[in-house]
Coordinates of N, CA and C in Angstrom, one line a residue:
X1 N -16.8 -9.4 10.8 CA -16.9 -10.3 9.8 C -18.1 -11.3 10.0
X2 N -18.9 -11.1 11.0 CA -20.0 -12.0 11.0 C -20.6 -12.1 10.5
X3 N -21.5 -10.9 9.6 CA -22.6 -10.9 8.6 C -22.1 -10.8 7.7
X4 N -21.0 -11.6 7.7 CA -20.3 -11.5 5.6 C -20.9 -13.1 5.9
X5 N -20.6 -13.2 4.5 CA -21.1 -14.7 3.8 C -19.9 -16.1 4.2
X6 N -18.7 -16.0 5.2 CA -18.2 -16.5 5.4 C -18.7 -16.9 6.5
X7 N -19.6 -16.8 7.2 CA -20.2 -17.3 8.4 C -18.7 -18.1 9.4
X8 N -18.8 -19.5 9.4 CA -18.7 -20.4 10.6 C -16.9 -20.7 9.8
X9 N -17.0 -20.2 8.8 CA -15.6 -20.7 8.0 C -14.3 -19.9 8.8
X10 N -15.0 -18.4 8.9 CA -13.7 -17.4 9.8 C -13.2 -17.4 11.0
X11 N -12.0 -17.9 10.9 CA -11.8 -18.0 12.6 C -10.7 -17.4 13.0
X12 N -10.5 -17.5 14.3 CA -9.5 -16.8 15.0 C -8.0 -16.6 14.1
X13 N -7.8 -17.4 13.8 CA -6.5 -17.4 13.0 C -6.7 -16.9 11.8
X14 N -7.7 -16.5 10.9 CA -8.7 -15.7 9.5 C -7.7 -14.2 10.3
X15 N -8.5 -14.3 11.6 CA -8.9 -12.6 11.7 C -7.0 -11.9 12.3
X16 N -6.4 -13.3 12.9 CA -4.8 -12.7 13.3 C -4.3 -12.6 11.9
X17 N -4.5 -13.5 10.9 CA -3.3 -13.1 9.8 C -4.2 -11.8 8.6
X18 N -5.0 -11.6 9.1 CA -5.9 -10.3 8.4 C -4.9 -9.2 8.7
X19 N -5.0 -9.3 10.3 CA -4.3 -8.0 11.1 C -2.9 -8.0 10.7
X20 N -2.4 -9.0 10.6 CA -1.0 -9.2 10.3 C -0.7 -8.5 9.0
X21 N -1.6 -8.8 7.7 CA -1.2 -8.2 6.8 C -1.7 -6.7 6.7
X22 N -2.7 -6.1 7.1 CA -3.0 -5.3 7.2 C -2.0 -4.1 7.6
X23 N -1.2 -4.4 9.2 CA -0.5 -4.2 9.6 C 1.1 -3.7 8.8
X24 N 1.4 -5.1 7.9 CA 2.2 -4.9 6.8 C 2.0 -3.8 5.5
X25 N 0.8 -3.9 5.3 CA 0.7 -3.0 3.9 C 0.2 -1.8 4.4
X26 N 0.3 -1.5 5.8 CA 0.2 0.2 6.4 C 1.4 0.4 7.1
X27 N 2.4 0.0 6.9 CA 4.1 0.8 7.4 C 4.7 0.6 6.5
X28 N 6.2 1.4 6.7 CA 7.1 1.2 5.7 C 7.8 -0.1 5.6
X29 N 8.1 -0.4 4.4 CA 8.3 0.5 3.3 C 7.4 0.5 2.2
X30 N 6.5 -0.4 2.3 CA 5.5 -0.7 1.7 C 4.1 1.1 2.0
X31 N 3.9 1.6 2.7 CA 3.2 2.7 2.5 C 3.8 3.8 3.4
X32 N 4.5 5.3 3.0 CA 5.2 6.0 3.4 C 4.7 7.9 3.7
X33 N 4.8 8.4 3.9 CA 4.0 9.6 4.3 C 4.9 10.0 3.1
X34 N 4.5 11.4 2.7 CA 4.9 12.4 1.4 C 6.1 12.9 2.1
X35 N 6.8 13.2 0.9 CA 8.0 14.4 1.2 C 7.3 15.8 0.5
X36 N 7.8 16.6 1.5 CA 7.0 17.8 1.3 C 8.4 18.9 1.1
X37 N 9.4 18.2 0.6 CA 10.5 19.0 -0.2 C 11.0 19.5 -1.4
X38 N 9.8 19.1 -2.0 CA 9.9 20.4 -3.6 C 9.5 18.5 -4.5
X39 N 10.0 17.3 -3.9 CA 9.8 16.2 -4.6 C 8.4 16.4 -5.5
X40 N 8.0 16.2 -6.6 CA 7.1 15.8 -7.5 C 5.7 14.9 -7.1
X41 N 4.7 15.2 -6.9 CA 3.5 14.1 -6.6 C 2.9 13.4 -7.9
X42 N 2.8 12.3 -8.0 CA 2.3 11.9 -9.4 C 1.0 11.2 -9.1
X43 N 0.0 11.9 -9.8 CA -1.6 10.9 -9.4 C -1.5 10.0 -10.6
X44 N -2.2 9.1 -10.6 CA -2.4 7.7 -11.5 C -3.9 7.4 -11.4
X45 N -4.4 7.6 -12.6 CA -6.0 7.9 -12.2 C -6.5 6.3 -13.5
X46 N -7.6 5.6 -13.3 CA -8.2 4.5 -14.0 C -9.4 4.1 -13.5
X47 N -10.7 4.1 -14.8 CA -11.8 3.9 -14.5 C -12.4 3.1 -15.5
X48 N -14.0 2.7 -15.3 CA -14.2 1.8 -16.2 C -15.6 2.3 -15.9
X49 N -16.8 1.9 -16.4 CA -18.9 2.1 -16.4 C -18.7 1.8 -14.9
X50 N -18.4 1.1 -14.0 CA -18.9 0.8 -12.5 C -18.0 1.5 -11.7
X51 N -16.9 1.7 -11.8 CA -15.8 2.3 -10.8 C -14.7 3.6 -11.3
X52 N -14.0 3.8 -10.4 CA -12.4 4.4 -10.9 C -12.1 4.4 -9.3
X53 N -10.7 4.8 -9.5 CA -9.3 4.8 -8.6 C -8.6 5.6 -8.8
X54 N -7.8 6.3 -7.8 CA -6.8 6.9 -7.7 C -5.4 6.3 -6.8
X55 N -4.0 7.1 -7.1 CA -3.4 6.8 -6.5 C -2.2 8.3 -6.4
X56 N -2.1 8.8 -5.5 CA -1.1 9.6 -5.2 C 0.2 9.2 -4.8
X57 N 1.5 9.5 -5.5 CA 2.7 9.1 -5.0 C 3.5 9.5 -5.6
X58 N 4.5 9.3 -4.9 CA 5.8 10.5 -5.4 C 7.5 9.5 -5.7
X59 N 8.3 9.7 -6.3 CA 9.5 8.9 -6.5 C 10.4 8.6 -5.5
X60 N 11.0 7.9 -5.0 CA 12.0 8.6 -4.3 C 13.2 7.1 -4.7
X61 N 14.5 7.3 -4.4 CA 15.9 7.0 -4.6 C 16.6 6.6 -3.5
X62 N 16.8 5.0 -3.6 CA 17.7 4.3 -2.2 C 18.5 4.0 -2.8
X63 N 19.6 4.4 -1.9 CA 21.0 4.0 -2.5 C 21.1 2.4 -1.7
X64 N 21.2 1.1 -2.1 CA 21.8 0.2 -1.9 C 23.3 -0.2 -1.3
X65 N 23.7 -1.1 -0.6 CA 25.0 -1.2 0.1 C 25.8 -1.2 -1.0
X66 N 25.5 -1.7 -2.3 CA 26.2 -2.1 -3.6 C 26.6 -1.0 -4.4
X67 N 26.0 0.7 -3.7 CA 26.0 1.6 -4.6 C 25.1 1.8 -5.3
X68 N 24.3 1.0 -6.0 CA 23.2 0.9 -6.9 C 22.2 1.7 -6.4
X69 N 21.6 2.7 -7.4 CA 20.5 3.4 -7.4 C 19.0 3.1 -7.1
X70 N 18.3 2.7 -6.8 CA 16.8 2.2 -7.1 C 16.0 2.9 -6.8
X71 N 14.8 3.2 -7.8 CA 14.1 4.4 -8.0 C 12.6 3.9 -7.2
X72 N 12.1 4.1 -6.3 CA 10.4 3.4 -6.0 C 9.8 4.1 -5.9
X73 N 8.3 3.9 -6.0 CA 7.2 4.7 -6.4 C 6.5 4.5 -4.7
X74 N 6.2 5.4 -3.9 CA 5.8 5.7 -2.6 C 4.6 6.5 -2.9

């Protein structure tokens, strides 16, 4: 991060809660490997004149302590 434009502003505690979240939005449940069981992959594709994006992911079904179904997109 030194030759970004944040110079003298980033500091030690910038760079532990970077890793912290980083950390967070690369395990579960938040980011999950594929099921490779017949489950469905769904791409989600969007672009505009300077960019586009992808995203690969597939459905999957937690059953809650309450019984309740909830469907999330992994």
């Amino acid at each position: 991060m030194a030759n970004h434009k944040l110079g003298d502003s980033w500091t030690q505690n910038h760079t532990q809660t970077f890793l912290d979240l980083k950390a967070a939005m690369t395990s579960e449940p938040v980011l999950r490997g594929p099921r490779w069981d017949g489950t469905p992959f769904i791409l989600t594709t969007d672009g505009c004149q300077d960019a586009f994006g992808a995203v690969l992911c597939q459905k999957f079904n937690h059953v809650l302590p309450s019984g309740k179904v909830v469907q999330r997109l992994h």
